[in-house]
mmCIF file of C-alpha atoms and ligand atoms in Angstrom:
data_model
loop_
_atom_site.group_PDB
_atom_site.id
_atom_site.type_symbol
_atom_site.label_atom_id
_atom_site.label_comp_id
_atom_site.label_asym_id
_atom_site.label_seq_id
_atom_site.Cartn_x
_atom_site.Cartn_y
_atom_site.Cartn_z
ATOM 1 C CA MET A 1 4.228 150.888 -78.200
ATOM 2 C CA ARG A 2 7.795 151.315 -76.665
ATOM 3 C CA THR A 3 9.262 154.959 -77.216
ATOM 4 C CA PRO A 4 11.974 154.632 -78.774
ATOM 5 C CA PHE A 5 15.158 154.997 -75.873
ATOM 6 C CA VAL A 6 18.302 157.005 -77.165
ATOM 7 C CA ALA A 7 20.970 158.313 -74.195
ATOM 8 C CA ALA A 8 24.593 159.038 -74.755
ATOM 9 C CA ASN A 9 26.909 158.135 -71.260
ATOM 10 C CA TRP A 10 30.096 160.774 -72.014
ATOM 11 C CA LYS A 11 31.220 159.588 -69.310
ATOM 12 C CA MET A 12 34.523 161.017 -68.018
ATOM 13 C CA TYR A 13 34.370 163.724 -70.800
ATOM 14 C CA LYS A 14 33.867 166.882 -71.727
ATOM 15 C CA THR A 15 33.984 170.350 -69.034
ATOM 16 C CA VAL A 16 31.171 171.831 -68.547
ATOM 17 C CA ALA A 17 31.961 174.495 -71.065
ATOM 18 C CA GLU A 18 32.634 171.551 -73.589
ATOM 19 C CA THR A 19 28.659 170.453 -72.936
ATOM 20 C CA VAL A 20 27.189 173.016 -73.029
ATOM 21 C CA ALA A 21 28.456 173.843 -76.883
ATOM 22 C CA TYR A 22 27.235 170.405 -77.058
ATOM 23 C CA LEU A 23 24.787 170.947 -75.579
ATOM 24 C CA ARG A 24 23.520 174.064 -78.645
ATOM 25 C CA ASP A 25 24.883 171.925 -80.994
ATOM 26 C CA PHE A 26 23.154 168.695 -80.367
ATOM 27 C CA GLY A 27 19.430 170.589 -79.005
ATOM 28 C CA THR A 28 19.714 172.367 -82.201
ATOM 29 C CA LEU A 29 20.390 169.061 -84.648
ATOM 30 C CA VAL A 30 17.328 167.367 -83.237
ATOM 31 C CA SER A 31 15.111 169.677 -82.366
ATOM 32 C CA ALA A 32 12.540 168.492 -84.855
ATOM 33 C CA VAL A 33 12.500 164.809 -83.223
ATOM 34 C CA ASP A 34 9.111 164.489 -81.056
ATOM 35 C CA ASP A 35 9.588 160.598 -81.413
ATOM 36 C CA VAL A 36 12.550 159.598 -79.271
ATOM 37 C CA GLU A 37 13.371 160.107 -75.842
ATOM 38 C CA ILE A 38 16.437 161.013 -75.711
ATOM 39 C CA VAL A 39 19.053 161.525 -72.815
ATOM 40 C CA VAL A 40 22.282 162.408 -72.514
ATOM 41 C CA ALA A 41 24.872 162.103 -69.306
ATOM 42 C CA PRO A 42 27.385 164.533 -68.842
ATOM 43 C CA PRO A 43 30.177 164.609 -65.317
ATOM 44 C CA PHE A 44 28.849 165.080 -62.704
ATOM 45 C CA VAL A 45 29.648 168.775 -62.588
ATOM 46 C CA GLY A 46 28.231 169.445 -65.621
ATOM 47 C CA VAL A 47 25.058 168.080 -64.819
ATOM 48 C CA HIS A 48 23.165 171.152 -63.739
ATOM 49 C CA ALA A 49 25.093 174.080 -66.586
ATOM 50 C CA ALA A 50 23.616 170.690 -68.768
ATOM 51 C CA ALA A 51 19.688 170.761 -67.316
ATOM 52 C CA GLU A 52 19.680 175.177 -68.185
ATOM 53 C CA ALA A 53 20.884 174.157 -71.368
ATOM 54 C CA VAL A 54 17.894 171.788 -72.236
ATOM 55 C CA ARG A 55 15.305 173.512 -70.648
ATOM 56 C CA ASP A 56 12.207 173.417 -73.092
ATOM 57 C CA THR A 57 13.476 170.915 -75.421
ATOM 58 C CA ARG A 58 12.512 167.074 -75.275
ATOM 59 C CA VAL A 59 16.579 166.588 -74.395
ATOM 60 C CA GLY A 60 16.559 165.390 -70.729
ATOM 61 C CA ILE A 61 19.863 165.074 -67.703
ATOM 62 C CA ALA A 62 20.788 161.658 -66.803
ATOM 63 C CA GLY A 63 23.684 161.314 -63.592
ATOM 64 C CA GLN A 64 26.057 158.144 -64.075
ATOM 65 C CA ASP A 65 25.832 157.026 -61.259
ATOM 66 C CA LEU A 66 24.427 158.177 -57.331
ATOM 67 C CA HIS A 67 25.071 156.938 -54.176
ATOM 68 C CA TRP A 68 21.844 155.364 -52.312
ATOM 69 C CA GLU A 69 21.960 157.135 -49.015
ATOM 70 C CA ARG A 70 20.615 160.580 -48.170
ATOM 71 C CA GLU A 71 23.737 162.119 -47.290
ATOM 72 C CA GLY A 72 25.983 161.310 -45.236
ATOM 73 C CA ALA A 73 29.717 160.482 -44.765
ATOM 74 C CA PHE A 74 30.143 159.584 -48.200
ATOM 75 C CA THR A 75 33.219 161.575 -48.925
ATOM 76 C CA GLY A 76 32.990 161.689 -52.613
ATOM 77 C CA GLU A 77 30.067 160.632 -52.940
ATOM 78 C CA ILE A 78 25.963 162.266 -54.572
ATOM 79 C CA SER A 79 22.927 161.237 -54.137
ATOM 80 C CA ALA A 80 20.179 160.698 -55.815
ATOM 81 C CA GLY A 81 17.827 163.969 -54.565
ATOM 82 C CA MET A 82 20.961 165.904 -54.904
ATOM 83 C CA LEU A 83 21.017 164.719 -58.786
ATOM 84 C CA LYS A 84 17.761 166.000 -59.290
ATOM 85 C CA GLU A 85 17.580 168.946 -57.599
ATOM 86 C CA ALA A 86 20.038 170.299 -60.400
ATOM 87 C CA GLY A 87 18.270 169.412 -62.807
ATOM 88 C CA ALA A 88 18.794 165.254 -63.608
ATOM 89 C CA ARG A 89 15.340 163.465 -64.545
ATOM 90 C CA TYR A 90 17.573 159.979 -65.130
ATOM 91 C CA VAL A 91 20.137 158.349 -63.710
ATOM 92 C CA ILE A 92 22.578 155.369 -65.107
ATOM 93 C CA ILE A 93 22.990 152.879 -62.836
ATOM 94 C CA GLY A 94 24.559 149.518 -63.197
ATOM 95 C CA HIS A 95 26.941 150.597 -65.851
ATOM 96 C CA SER A 96 30.120 147.542 -66.274
ATOM 97 C CA GLU A 97 32.843 150.389 -65.442
ATOM 98 C CA ARG A 98 31.275 151.055 -62.389
ATOM 99 C CA ARG A 99 30.691 147.183 -61.562
ATOM 100 C CA THR A 100 33.505 146.222 -62.826
ATOM 101 C CA LYS A 101 36.713 149.495 -61.849
ATOM 102 C CA PHE A 102 34.597 150.427 -59.087
ATOM 103 C CA GLY A 103 33.657 146.645 -57.277
ATOM 104 C CA GLU A 104 29.689 148.241 -58.034
ATOM 105 C CA THR A 105 27.496 144.890 -56.688
ATOM 106 C CA ASP A 106 23.838 143.436 -57.594
ATOM 107 C CA GLU A 107 22.732 144.299 -54.167
ATOM 108 C CA HIS A 108 24.248 148.254 -54.929
ATOM 109 C CA VAL A 109 22.546 148.544 -58.519
ATOM 110 C CA ASN A 110 19.131 147.483 -56.057
ATOM 111 C CA ARG A 111 19.437 150.358 -53.837
ATOM 112 C CA LYS A 112 20.345 152.784 -56.168
ATOM 113 C CA VAL A 113 17.937 151.901 -58.352
ATOM 114 C CA LYS A 114 15.698 152.005 -54.929
ATOM 115 C CA ALA A 115 16.565 155.796 -53.934
ATOM 116 C CA ALA A 116 16.788 157.030 -58.223
ATOM 117 C CA VAL A 117 13.049 156.113 -57.978
ATOM 118 C CA GLY A 118 12.203 156.986 -54.687
ATOM 119 C CA ALA A 119 13.811 160.765 -55.869
ATOM 120 C CA GLY A 120 11.576 160.509 -59.019
ATOM 121 C CA LEU A 121 14.272 159.884 -61.460
ATOM 122 C CA THR A 122 14.712 157.012 -63.965
ATOM 123 C CA PRO A 123 16.718 155.117 -63.155
ATOM 124 C CA ILE A 124 18.765 153.381 -66.207
ATOM 125 C CA VAL A 125 19.915 150.423 -65.388
ATOM 126 C CA CYS A 126 22.840 148.277 -66.855
ATOM 127 C CA VAL A 127 23.486 144.558 -66.786
ATOM 128 C CA GLY A 128 25.400 143.018 -69.735
ATOM 129 C CA GLU A 129 27.881 139.632 -69.068
ATOM 130 C CA THR A 130 31.845 139.358 -70.457
ATOM 131 C CA LEU A 131 32.958 137.686 -73.327
ATOM 132 C CA GLU A 132 34.334 134.540 -71.076
ATOM 133 C CA GLU A 133 30.470 134.374 -69.614
ATOM 134 C CA ARG A 134 29.233 134.662 -72.559
ATOM 135 C CA GLU A 135 32.723 131.845 -73.988
ATOM 136 C CA ARG A 136 31.382 129.695 -71.064
ATOM 137 C CA GLU A 137 27.413 130.212 -72.629
ATOM 138 C CA GLN A 138 25.913 132.033 -69.301
ATOM 139 C CA THR A 139 25.279 135.323 -70.885
ATOM 140 C CA LEU A 140 21.220 134.226 -70.350
ATOM 141 C CA SER A 141 22.289 133.087 -66.876
ATOM 142 C CA VAL A 142 24.500 135.922 -66.614
ATOM 143 C CA LEU A 143 21.759 138.775 -66.944
ATOM 144 C CA ASP A 144 19.287 136.578 -65.032
ATOM 145 C CA ARG A 145 21.377 137.396 -62.117
ATOM 146 C CA GLN A 146 21.825 140.652 -61.996
ATOM 147 C CA LEU A 147 18.387 141.614 -62.792
ATOM 148 C CA ARG A 148 16.745 139.536 -60.253
ATOM 149 C CA LEU A 149 18.775 140.669 -57.651
ATOM 150 C CA GLY A 150 19.131 143.837 -59.057
ATOM 151 C CA LEU A 151 15.684 145.386 -60.024
ATOM 152 C CA ASP A 152 14.618 142.760 -56.795
ATOM 153 C CA GLY A 153 11.592 144.262 -54.830
ATOM 154 C CA LEU A 154 10.177 147.242 -56.993
ATOM 155 C CA SER A 155 7.012 147.000 -58.159
ATOM 156 C CA ALA A 156 5.617 146.653 -62.353
ATOM 157 C CA ASP A 157 4.433 149.874 -62.174
ATOM 158 C CA THR A 158 8.327 151.027 -61.514
ATOM 159 C CA VAL A 159 9.827 148.265 -63.079
ATOM 160 C CA ALA A 160 7.530 149.234 -66.202
ATOM 161 C CA ALA A 161 8.544 152.797 -66.709
ATOM 162 C CA LEU A 162 12.113 152.251 -66.133
ATOM 163 C CA ALA A 163 14.745 151.561 -68.845
ATOM 164 C CA VAL A 164 17.362 147.842 -69.057
ATOM 165 C CA ALA A 165 20.099 148.953 -71.036
ATOM 166 C CA TYR A 166 21.883 145.360 -72.291
ATOM 167 C CA GLU A 167 25.488 146.409 -72.730
ATOM 168 C CA PRO A 168 27.813 143.207 -73.682
ATOM 169 C CA VAL A 169 31.032 144.105 -71.984
ATOM 170 C CA TRP A 170 32.894 143.127 -74.266
ATOM 171 C CA ALA A 171 31.597 145.181 -76.973
ATOM 172 C CA ILE A 172 31.889 148.403 -74.520
ATOM 173 C CA GLY A 173 34.591 150.934 -76.444
ATOM 174 C CA THR A 174 35.934 147.498 -78.026
ATOM 175 C CA GLY A 175 34.367 149.078 -81.492
ATOM 176 C CA ARG A 176 32.829 145.090 -81.512
ATOM 177 C CA ASN A 177 28.873 145.199 -81.789
ATOM 178 C CA ALA A 178 27.098 142.099 -80.934
ATOM 179 C CA THR A 179 25.371 141.602 -83.646
ATOM 180 C CA SER A 180 21.827 141.960 -84.357
ATOM 181 C CA ALA A 181 20.495 139.093 -83.832
ATOM 182 C CA GLN A 182 22.926 138.533 -80.635
ATOM 183 C CA ALA A 183 21.249 141.415 -79.433
ATOM 184 C CA GLN A 184 17.564 140.076 -79.836
ATOM 185 C CA GLU A 185 18.156 137.228 -78.719
ATOM 186 C CA ALA A 186 19.410 138.974 -74.804
ATOM 187 C CA HIS A 187 16.635 141.315 -75.212
ATOM 188 C CA ALA A 188 13.862 138.909 -75.769
ATOM 189 C CA HIS A 189 14.656 136.854 -73.050
ATOM 190 C CA ILE A 190 15.546 140.619 -70.482
ATOM 191 C CA ARG A 191 11.908 140.730 -71.885
ATOM 192 C CA ASP A 192 10.702 137.470 -70.702
ATOM 193 C CA ARG A 193 11.860 137.682 -67.757
ATOM 194 C CA LEU A 194 10.362 141.341 -67.388
ATOM 195 C CA ARG A 195 6.973 139.705 -68.168
ATOM 196 C CA GLU A 196 7.200 137.055 -66.076
ATOM 197 C CA TRP A 197 8.574 138.404 -62.916
ATOM 198 C CA PHE A 198 7.287 141.987 -63.003
ATOM 199 C CA GLY A 199 3.582 140.976 -64.915
ATOM 200 C CA ALA A 200 2.975 141.462 -68.779
ATOM 201 C CA GLU A 201 2.210 144.728 -68.928
ATOM 202 C CA ALA A 202 5.709 145.767 -66.985
ATOM 203 C CA GLY A 203 7.267 144.201 -69.797
ATOM 204 C CA ASP A 204 6.055 145.047 -72.013
ATOM 205 C CA SER A 205 6.874 148.626 -71.062
ATOM 206 C CA CYS A 206 10.110 148.751 -70.071
ATOM 207 C CA ARG A 207 12.284 149.511 -72.813
ATOM 208 C CA VAL A 208 15.167 147.983 -72.919
ATOM 209 C CA LEU A 209 18.577 149.352 -74.683
ATOM 210 C CA TYR A 210 21.762 148.067 -76.420
ATOM 211 C CA GLY A 211 24.741 149.208 -75.954
ATOM 212 C CA GLY A 212 28.127 148.525 -76.885
ATOM 213 C CA SER A 213 29.819 150.194 -79.882
ATOM 214 C CA VAL A 214 27.448 151.601 -81.130
ATOM 215 C CA LYS A 215 28.109 154.097 -84.094
ATOM 216 C CA PRO A 216 25.934 155.838 -86.379
ATOM 217 C CA ALA A 217 26.891 153.176 -89.569
ATOM 218 C CA ASN A 218 24.847 149.725 -87.412
ATOM 219 C CA THR A 219 21.749 151.431 -85.456
ATOM 220 C CA ARG A 220 19.507 150.641 -87.756
ATOM 221 C CA GLU A 221 20.560 146.850 -87.841
ATOM 222 C CA LEU A 222 20.001 147.427 -84.413
ATOM 223 C CA VAL A 223 16.921 149.288 -83.213
ATOM 224 C CA SER A 224 14.927 147.188 -85.654
ATOM 225 C CA GLN A 225 15.191 143.490 -83.725
ATOM 226 C CA ALA A 226 11.500 143.528 -82.315
ATOM 227 C CA ASP A 227 12.741 144.025 -78.416
ATOM 228 C CA VAL A 228 16.000 146.379 -78.840
ATOM 229 C CA ASP A 229 13.863 150.037 -77.893
ATOM 230 C CA GLY A 230 17.292 152.369 -78.529
ATOM 231 C CA ALA A 231 20.816 152.653 -77.783
ATOM 232 C CA LEU A 232 23.247 153.657 -74.928
ATOM 233 C CA VAL A 233 25.844 155.212 -76.406
ATOM 234 C CA GLY A 234 29.118 156.149 -75.031
ATOM 235 C CA GLY A 235 32.311 156.738 -77.460
ATOM 236 C CA ALA A 236 29.881 158.215 -80.607
ATOM 237 C CA SER A 237 27.634 160.170 -78.238
ATOM 238 C CA LEU A 238 30.442 162.604 -77.883
ATOM 239 C CA ASP A 239 29.942 164.448 -81.079
ATOM 240 C CA ALA A 240 27.230 165.988 -81.340
ATOM 241 C CA LYS A 241 26.084 165.323 -85.110
ATOM 242 C CA ALA A 242 27.308 161.459 -84.091
ATOM 243 C CA PHE A 243 24.744 161.809 -81.947
ATOM 244 C CA ALA A 244 21.677 162.624 -83.391
ATOM 245 C CA GLU A 245 22.168 160.153 -86.631
ATOM 246 C CA ILE A 246 21.753 157.946 -84.322
ATOM 247 C CA VAL A 247 19.368 158.993 -82.297
ATOM 248 C CA ALA A 248 18.067 160.464 -85.879
ATOM 249 C CA ALA A 249 18.142 155.790 -87.026
ATOM 250 C CA SER A 250 16.213 155.299 -84.140
ATOM 251 C CA ARG A 251 13.559 157.223 -85.530
ATOM 252 C CA PRO A 252 10.129 154.904 -85.091
ATOM 253 C CA GLY A 253 9.329 155.210 -88.621
ATOM 254 C CA ARG A 254 12.355 155.073 -90.154
ATOM 255 C CA ILE A 255 13.352 151.844 -88.674
HETATM 256 C C1 LIG B 1 28.905 153.064 -72.686
HETATM 257 O O1 LIG B 1 29.598 152.952 -72.371
HETATM 258 O O2 LIG B 1 27.697 152.766 -71.948
HETATM 259 C C2 LIG B 1 28.929 152.203 -73.844
HETATM 260 C C3 LIG B 1 27.795 151.569 -74.302
HETATM 261 O O3 LIG B 1 30.428 152.879 -74.669
HETATM 262 P P1 LIG B 1 30.836 152.917 -76.685
HETATM 263 O O4 LIG B 1 29.686 152.857 -77.123
HETATM 264 O O5 LIG B 1 31.876 153.659 -76.598
HETATM 265 O O6 LIG B 1 30.498 151.609 -76.490
#
């Protein structure tokens, strides 16, 4: 059975002080949860303080992006090793905001995934179609391309251990979530492809998260789908109580 996985993507919100205060409250709210993998991705500057704040808890810290090189003349960038040293255990890669606003390609995603794995970070690899692509019935072919190129060259063991986040671009930050049927269709397709390309065990072990306007009120319906293993949450994760409710609604016994 796959352990549910719920991750918060704070984007460019929260100072270091706000990060520490949030995690103190949030840690208390989820202290009894031992059956969900919980991850919080603050802005880079908060990673170290966040990792200190969650020390000795079950909450893990993620970076929101990374550069694939170990070091070099890449002003403004940060490497996998730097994130790891700062205390991150996970990293979000290929978020649609990186793809659409910063020109990130599937090839970039692939290099980043390999760098993350090489440094011992668990990647959360984001894929998803735009509204135009969905209306043209290209959703599944877009997912195929993003997954095939983004995960190219990875071993079955690596794929088994990472998380894929299906995030339809039209559902991110819009308040309009995919229906549970739309999510399940995409998730089942992703899992089928992972089984086909990396073997049944990898496909069955990889956690596939849904992202796009997840809130406490719609979590249970989404995560009750057979191939939805948890959520990547933006806006609603900025509030510790709301994010704790999303974690609670993702617990295996509650589904
Ligand atoms: C995200 O940023 O990954 C996301 C899913 O955002 P939101 O929950 O706000 O739609």
